[in-house]
Coordinates of N, CA and C in Angstrom, one line a residue:
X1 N -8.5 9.2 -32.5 CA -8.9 10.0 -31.4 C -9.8 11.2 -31.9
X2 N -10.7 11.7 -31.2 CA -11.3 12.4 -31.6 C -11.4 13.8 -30.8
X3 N -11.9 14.9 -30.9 CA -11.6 16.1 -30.1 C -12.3 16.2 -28.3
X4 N -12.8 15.4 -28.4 CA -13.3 15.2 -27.2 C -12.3 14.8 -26.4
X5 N -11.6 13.6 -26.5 CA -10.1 13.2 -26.1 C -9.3 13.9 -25.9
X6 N -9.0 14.8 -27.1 CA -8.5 15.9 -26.6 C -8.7 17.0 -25.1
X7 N -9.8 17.4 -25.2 CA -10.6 17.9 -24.4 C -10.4 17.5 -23.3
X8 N -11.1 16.1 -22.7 CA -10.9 15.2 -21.8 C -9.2 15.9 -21.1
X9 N -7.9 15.7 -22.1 CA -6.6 15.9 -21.2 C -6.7 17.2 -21.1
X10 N -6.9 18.6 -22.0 CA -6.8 19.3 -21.7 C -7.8 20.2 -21.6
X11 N -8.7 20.3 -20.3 CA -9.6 20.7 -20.1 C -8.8 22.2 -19.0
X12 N -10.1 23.3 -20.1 CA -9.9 25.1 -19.9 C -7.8 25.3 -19.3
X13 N -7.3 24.9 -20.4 CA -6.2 24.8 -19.8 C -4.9 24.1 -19.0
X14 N -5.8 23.0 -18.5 CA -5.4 21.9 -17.5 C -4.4 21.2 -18.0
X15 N -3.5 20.6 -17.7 CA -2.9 19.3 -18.7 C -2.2 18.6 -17.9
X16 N -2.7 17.4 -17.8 CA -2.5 16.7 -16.4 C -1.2 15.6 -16.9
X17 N 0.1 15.5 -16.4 CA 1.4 14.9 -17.0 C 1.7 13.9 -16.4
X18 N 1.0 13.6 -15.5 CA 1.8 12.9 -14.5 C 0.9 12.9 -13.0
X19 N 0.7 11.5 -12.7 CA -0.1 10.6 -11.8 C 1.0 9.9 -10.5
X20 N 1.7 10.6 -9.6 CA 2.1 9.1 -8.3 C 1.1 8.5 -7.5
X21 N 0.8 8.0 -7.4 CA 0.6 7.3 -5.9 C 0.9 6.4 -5.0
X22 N 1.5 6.6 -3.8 CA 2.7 6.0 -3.2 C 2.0 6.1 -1.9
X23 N 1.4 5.1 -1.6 CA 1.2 4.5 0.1 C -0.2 5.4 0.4
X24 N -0.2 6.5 1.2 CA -1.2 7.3 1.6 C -1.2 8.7 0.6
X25 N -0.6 8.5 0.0 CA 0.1 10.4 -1.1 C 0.1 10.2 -2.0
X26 N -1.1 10.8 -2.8 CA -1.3 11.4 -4.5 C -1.2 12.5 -4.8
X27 N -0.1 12.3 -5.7 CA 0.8 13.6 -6.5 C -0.1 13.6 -8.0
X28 N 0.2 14.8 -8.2 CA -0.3 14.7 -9.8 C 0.6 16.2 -10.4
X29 N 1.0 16.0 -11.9 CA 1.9 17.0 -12.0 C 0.8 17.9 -13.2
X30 N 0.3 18.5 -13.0 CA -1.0 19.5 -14.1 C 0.1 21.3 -14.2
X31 N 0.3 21.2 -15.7 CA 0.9 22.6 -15.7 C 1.8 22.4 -15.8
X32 N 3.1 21.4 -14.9 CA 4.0 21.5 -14.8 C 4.2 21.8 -13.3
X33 N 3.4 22.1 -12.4 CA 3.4 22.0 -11.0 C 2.8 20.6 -10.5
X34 N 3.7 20.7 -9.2 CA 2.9 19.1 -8.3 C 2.1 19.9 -7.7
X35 N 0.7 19.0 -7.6 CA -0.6 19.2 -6.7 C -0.6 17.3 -6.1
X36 N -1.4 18.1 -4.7 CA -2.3 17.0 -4.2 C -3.9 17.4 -4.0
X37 N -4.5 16.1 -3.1 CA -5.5 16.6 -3.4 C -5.8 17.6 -1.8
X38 N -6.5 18.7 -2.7 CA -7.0 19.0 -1.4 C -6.4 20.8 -2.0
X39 N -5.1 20.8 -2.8 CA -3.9 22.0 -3.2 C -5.3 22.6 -3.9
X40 N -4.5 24.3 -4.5 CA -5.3 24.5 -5.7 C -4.4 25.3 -6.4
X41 N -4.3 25.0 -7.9 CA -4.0 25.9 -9.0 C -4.6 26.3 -10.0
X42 N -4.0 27.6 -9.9 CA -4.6 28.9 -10.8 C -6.3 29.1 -10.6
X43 N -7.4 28.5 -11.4 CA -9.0 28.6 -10.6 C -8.9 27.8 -9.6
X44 N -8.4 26.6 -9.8 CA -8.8 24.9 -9.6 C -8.6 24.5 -8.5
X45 N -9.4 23.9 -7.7 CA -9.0 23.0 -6.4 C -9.3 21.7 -6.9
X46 N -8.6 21.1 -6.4 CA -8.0 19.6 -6.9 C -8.8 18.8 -5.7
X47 N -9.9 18.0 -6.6 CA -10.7 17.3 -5.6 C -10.4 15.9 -4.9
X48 N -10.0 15.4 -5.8 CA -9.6 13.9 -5.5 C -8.7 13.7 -6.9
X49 N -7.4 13.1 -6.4 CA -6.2 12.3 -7.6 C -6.9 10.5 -7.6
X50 N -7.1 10.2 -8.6 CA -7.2 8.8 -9.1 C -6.4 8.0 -9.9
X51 N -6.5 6.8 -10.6 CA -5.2 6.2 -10.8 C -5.0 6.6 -12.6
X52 N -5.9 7.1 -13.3 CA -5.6 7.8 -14.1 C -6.2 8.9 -14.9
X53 N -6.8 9.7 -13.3 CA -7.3 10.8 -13.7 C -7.3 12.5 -12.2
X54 N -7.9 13.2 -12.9 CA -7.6 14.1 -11.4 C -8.8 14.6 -11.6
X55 N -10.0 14.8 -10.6 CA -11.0 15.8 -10.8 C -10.8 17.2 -10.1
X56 N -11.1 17.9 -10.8 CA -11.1 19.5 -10.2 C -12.7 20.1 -10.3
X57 N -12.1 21.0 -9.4 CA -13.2 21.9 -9.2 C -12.7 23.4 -9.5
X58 N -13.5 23.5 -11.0 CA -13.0 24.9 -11.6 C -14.2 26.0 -11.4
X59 N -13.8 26.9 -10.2 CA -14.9 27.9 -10.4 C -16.2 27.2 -10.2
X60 N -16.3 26.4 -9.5 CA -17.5 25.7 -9.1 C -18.2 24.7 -10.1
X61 N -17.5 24.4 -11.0 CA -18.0 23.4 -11.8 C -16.7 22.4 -11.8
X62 N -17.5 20.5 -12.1 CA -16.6 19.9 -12.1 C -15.6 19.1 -13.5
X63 N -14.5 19.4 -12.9 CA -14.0 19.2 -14.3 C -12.9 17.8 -13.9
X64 N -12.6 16.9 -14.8 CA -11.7 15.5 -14.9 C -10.9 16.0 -15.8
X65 N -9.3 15.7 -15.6 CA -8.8 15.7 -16.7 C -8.3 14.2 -16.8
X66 N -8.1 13.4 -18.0 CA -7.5 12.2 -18.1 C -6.1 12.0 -18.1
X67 N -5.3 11.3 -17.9 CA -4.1 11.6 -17.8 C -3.7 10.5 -20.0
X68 N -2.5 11.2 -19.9 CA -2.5 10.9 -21.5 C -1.7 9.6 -21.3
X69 N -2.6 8.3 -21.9 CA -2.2 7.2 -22.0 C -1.1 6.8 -22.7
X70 N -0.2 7.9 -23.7 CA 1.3 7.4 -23.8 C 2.1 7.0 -22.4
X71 N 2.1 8.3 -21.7 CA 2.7 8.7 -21.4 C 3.6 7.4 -20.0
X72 N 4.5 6.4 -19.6 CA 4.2 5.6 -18.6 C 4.1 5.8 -17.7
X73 N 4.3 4.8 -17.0 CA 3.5 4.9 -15.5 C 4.7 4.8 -14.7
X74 N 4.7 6.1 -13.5 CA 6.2 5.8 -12.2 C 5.8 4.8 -11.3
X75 N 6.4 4.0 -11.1 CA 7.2 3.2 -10.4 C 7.6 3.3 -9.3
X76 N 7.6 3.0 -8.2 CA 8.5 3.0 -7.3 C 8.9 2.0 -6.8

């Protein structure tokens, strides 16, 4: 892996842990808080949750964080 990858998860801070999506509702756990899309934390409004990533909008620039591929996948 290289630092970019790094980067990618944890972009200005971000660090995105955790991806649900359950029927019409995407959760995503960044920080250690749940967001959906549409929420906003700390700069960030949270544009759209995808199936393994979250795009934000920081301060008017667009940022993706990747969700970290150890990590597995919930279930329901």
């Amino acid at each position: 892996r290289g630092l970019g990858d790094v980067y990618k998860r944890q972009v200005q801070g971000y660090v995105l842990r955790q991806i649900v999506i359950h029927k019409s509702v995407k959760s995503a756990v960044i920080n250690g808080y749940i967001v959906n899309e549409g929420s906003t934390i700390h700069n960030a409004y949270v544009q759209s949750i995808k199936e393994n990533s979250v795009v934000l909008n920081v301060l008017g620039k667009r940022r993706e964080i990747i969700l970290e591929s150890k990590l597995p996948k919930i279930r329901r």
